Short mmCIF file of C-alpha atoms and ligand atoms in Angstrom, two decimals:
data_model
loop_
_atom_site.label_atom_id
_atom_site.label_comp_id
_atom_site.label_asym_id
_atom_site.label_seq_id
_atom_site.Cartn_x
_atom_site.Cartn_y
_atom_site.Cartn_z
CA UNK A 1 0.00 0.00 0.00
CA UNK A 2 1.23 3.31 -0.99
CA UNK A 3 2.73 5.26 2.21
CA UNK A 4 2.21 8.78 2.93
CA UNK A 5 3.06 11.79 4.88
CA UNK A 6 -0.15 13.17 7.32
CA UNK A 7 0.24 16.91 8.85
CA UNK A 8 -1.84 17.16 11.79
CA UNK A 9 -1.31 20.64 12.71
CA UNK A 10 -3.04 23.00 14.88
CA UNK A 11 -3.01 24.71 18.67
CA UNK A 12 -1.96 23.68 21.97
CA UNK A 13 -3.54 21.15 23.94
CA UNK A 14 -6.20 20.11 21.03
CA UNK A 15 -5.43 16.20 21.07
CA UNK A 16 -3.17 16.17 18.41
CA UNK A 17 -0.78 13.74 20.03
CA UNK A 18 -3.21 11.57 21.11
CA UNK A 19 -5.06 11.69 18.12
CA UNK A 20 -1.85 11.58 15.61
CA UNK A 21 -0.34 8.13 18.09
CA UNK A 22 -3.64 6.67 16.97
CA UNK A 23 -3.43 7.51 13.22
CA UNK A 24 0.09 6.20 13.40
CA UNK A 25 -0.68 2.48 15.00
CA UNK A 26 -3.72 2.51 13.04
CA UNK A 27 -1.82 2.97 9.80
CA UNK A 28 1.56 1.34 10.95
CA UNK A 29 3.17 4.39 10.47
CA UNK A 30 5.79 6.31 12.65
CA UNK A 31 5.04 9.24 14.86
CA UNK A 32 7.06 12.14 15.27
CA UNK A 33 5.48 14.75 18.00
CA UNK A 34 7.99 17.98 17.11
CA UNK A 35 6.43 19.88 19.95
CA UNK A 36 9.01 17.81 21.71
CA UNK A 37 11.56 18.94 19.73
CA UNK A 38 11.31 22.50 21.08
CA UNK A 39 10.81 21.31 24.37
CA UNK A 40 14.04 19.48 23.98
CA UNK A 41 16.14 22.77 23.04
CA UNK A 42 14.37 24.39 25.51
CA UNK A 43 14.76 22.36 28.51
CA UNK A 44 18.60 22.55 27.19
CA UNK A 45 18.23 25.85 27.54
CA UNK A 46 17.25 25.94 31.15
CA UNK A 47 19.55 23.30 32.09
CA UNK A 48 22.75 24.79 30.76
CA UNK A 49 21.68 28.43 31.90
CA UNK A 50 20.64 30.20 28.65
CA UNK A 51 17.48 30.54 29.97
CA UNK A 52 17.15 32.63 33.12
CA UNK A 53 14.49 34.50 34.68
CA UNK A 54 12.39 34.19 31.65
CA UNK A 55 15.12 35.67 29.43
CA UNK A 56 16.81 33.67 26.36
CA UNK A 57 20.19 34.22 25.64
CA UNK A 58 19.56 33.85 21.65
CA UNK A 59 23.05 33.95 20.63
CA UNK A 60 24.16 31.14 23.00
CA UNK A 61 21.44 29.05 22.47
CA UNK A 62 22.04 28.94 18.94
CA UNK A 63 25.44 28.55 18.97
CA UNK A 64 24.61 24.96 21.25
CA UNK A 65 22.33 23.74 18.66
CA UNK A 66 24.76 21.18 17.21
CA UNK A 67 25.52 20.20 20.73
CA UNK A 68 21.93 19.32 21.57
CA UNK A 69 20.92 15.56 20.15
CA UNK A 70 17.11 14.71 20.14
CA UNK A 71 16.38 11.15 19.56
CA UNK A 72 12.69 9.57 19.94
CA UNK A 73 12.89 5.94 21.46
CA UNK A 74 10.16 3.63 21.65
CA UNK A 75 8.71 2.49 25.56
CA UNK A 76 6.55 -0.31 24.99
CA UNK A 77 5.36 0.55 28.71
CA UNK A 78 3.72 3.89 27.21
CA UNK A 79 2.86 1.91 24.09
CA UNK A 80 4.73 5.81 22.54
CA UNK A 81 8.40 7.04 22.15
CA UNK A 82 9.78 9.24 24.74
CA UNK A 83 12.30 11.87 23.90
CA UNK A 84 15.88 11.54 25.11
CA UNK A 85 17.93 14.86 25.14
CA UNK A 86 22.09 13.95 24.32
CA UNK A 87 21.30 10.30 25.37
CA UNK A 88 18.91 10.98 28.51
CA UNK A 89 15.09 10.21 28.74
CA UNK A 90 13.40 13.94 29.36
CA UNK A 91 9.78 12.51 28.12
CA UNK A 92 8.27 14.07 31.88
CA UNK A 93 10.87 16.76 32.17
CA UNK A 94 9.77 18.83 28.83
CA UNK A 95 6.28 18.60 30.08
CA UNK A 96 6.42 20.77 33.05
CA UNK A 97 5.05 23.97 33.18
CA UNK A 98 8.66 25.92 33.33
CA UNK A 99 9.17 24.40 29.87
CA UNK A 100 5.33 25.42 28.48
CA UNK A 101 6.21 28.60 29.70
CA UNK A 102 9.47 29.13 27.73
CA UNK A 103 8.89 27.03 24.60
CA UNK A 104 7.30 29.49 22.52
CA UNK A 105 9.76 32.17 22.75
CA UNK A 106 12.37 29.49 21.82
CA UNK A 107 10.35 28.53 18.85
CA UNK A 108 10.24 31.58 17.38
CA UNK A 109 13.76 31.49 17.16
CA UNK A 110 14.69 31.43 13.25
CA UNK A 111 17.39 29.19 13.94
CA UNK A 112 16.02 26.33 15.88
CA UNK A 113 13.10 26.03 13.45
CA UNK A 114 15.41 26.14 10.44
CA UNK A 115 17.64 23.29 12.88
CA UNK A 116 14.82 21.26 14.12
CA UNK A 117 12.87 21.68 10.43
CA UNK A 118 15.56 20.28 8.36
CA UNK A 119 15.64 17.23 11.09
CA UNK A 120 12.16 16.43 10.98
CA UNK A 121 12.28 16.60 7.33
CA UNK A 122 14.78 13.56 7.26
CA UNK A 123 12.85 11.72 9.80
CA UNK A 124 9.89 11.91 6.88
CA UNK A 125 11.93 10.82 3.81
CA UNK A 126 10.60 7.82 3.25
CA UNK A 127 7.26 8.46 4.37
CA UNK A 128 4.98 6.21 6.17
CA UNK A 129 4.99 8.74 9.07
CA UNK A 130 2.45 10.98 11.06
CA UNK A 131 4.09 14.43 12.34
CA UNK A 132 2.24 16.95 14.47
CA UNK A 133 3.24 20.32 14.90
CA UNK A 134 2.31 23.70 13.99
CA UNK A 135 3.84 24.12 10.48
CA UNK A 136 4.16 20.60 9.57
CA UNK A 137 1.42 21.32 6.66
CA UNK A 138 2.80 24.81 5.68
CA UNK A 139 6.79 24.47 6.03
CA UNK A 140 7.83 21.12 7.24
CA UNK A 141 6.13 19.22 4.40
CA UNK A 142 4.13 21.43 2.19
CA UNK A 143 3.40 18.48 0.30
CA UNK A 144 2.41 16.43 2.43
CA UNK A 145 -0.80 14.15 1.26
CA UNK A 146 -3.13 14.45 3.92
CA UNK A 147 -3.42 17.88 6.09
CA UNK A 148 -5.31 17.67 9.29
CA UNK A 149 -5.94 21.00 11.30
CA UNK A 150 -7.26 20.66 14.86
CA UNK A 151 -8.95 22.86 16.81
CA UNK A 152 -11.08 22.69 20.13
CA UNK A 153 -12.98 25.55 22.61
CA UNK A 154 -10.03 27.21 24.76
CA UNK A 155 -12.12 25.85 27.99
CA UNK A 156 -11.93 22.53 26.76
CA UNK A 157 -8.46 22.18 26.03
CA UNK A 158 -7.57 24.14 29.03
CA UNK A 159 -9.45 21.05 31.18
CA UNK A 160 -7.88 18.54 29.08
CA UNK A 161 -4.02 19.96 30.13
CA UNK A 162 -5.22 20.61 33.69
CA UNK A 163 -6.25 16.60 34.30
CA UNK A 164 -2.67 15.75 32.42
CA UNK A 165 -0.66 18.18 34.32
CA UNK A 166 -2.50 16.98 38.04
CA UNK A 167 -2.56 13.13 37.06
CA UNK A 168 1.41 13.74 36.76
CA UNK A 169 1.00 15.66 40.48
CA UNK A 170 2.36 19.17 39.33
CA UNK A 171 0.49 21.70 41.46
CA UNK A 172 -1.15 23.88 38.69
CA UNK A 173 -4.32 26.18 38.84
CA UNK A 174 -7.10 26.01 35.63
CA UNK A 175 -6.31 30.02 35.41
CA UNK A 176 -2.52 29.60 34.89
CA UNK A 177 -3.27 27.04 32.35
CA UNK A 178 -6.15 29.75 30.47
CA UNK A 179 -2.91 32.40 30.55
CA UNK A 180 -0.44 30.24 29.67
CA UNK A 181 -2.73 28.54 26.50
CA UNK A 182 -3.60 31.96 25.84
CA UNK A 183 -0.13 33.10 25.33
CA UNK A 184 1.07 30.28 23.18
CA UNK A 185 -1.70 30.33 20.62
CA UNK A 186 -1.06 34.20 20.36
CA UNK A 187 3.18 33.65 20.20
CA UNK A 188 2.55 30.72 17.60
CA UNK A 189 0.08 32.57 15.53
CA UNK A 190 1.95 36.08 15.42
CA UNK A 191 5.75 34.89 15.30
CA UNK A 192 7.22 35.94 11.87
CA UNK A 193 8.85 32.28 11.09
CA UNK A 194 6.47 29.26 10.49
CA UNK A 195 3.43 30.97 12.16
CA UNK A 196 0.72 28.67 13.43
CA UNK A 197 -1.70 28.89 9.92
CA UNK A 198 -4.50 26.58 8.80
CA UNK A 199 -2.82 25.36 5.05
CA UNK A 200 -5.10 26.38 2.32
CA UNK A 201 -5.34 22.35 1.51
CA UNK A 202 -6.08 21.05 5.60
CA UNK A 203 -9.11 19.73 7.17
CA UNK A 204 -10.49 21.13 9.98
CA UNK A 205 -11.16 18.23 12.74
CA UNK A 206 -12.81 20.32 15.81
CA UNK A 207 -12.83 17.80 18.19
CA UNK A 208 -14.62 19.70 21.20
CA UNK A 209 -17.69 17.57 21.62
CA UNK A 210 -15.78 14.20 19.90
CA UNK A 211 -13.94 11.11 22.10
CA UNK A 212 -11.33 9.97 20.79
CA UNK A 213 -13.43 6.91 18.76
CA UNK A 214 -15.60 9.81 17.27
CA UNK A 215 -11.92 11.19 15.79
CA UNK A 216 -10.83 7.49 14.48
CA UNK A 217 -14.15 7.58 12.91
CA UNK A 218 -13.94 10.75 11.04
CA UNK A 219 -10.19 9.45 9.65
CA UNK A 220 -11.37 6.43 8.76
CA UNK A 221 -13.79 8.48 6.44
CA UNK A 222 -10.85 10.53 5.68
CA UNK A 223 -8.65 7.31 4.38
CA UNK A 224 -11.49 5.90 2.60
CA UNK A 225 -11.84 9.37 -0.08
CA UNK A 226 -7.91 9.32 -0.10
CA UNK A 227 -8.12 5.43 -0.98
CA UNK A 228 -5.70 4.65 1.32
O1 LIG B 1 2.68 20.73 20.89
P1 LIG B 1 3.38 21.34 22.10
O2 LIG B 1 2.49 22.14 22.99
O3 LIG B 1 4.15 20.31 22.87
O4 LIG B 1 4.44 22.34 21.47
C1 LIG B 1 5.32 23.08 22.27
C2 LIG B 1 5.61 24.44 21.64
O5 LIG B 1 6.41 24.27 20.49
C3 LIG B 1 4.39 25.25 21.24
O6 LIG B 1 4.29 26.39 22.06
C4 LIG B 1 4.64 25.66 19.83
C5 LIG B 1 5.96 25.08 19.44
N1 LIG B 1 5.94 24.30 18.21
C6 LIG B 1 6.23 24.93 17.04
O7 LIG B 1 6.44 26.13 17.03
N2 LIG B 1 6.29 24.24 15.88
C7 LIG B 1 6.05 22.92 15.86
N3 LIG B 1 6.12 22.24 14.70
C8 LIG B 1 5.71 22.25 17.07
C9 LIG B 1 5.66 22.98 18.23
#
């Protein structure tokens, strides 16, 4: 069967992992989550002090871009692949809310996109593979064969981040999580690289009201008009 590269774009906290993981083991195809990949850099970042009170030291931080190795290995525990950062796992470390609250300033760094871009266009050579992002349809692979843009109702992915955040323990209020949602979408959609941007040729999938079936459902329609 003919492989293919699926964009599933679209803003924070909409499901996109979760919905892209299932794409992927429905299809048999890899999945690559690159918000990871600028969590990586930016927990770097923190970790080797070019991040400090909120501040990035650009120049640095670019200059330790070859130094920073992002690999994605499998855990069949998590039935996903965790990211490991120069040869550590940092799969729970790049989730905490120090990390949300940097990552978009380090993505709209030029530099690491144009880094991290031309990585995750390798890992999607030969296809076969399910990327989400935010420019995956627009800039990572503008050609890719199936676009997916997701979307949800702020409230609703603001509850969804707030049970993922307290299931892991962090102490987190539902207002810090509005603010901090409400700053990312606005960073993604404004910075001048790679913007956060529906592609003229995506499909909307507003899952607000939808489980996660309801979403396998809608693909599986999706598959059947691409003849997949
Ligand atoms: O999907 P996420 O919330 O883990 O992504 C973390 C941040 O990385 C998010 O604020 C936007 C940024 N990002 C990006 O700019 N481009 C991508 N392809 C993926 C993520």
């Amino acid at each position: 069967m003919k492989k293919i590269v699926i964009a599933v774009d679209g803003f924070s906290s909409c499901g996109k992992s979760t919905f892209a993981k299932s794409v992927a083991v429905r299809l048999g195809y890899a999945f690559i989550d690159t918000g990871a990949m600028y969590r990586g850099v930016t927990l770097y970042g923190i970790e080797h002090g070019l991040i400090k009170n909120d501040k990035i030291d650009v120049e640095r931080l670019v200059s330790s871009l070859e130094k920073i190795r992002l690999e994605f290995v499998f855990n069949a525990q998590r039935q996903a692949s965790d990211l490991y950062l120069n040869g550590e796992n940092v799969e729970s470390l790049i989730r905490t809310m120090e990390v949300s609250r940097m990552v978009s300033h380090v993505s709209s760094i030029g530099d690491v996109r144009r880094y991290l871009t031309a990585q995750q266009r390798t890992m999607g050579q030969r296809k076969g593979i399910v990327m989400d992002g935010r420019d995956i349809g627009t800039t990572v692979f503008p050609d890719a064969e199936l676009k997916i843009f997701m979307t949800a109702r702020p409230e609703i992915r603001a509850q969804r981040r707030y049970a993922e955040l307290t299931a892991k323990g962090e102490n987190v209020t539902i207002e810090d999580i509005m603010v901090n949602l409400a700053e990312r979408d606005l960073q993604d959609q404004t910075r001048t690289e790679s913007p956060l941007k529906q592609a003229d040729d995506a499909i909307v999938l507003d899952n607000s009201e939808m489980s996660l079936e309801d979403e396998m459902v809608w693909f599986e329609q999706q598959i059947k008009r691409l003849g997949l």
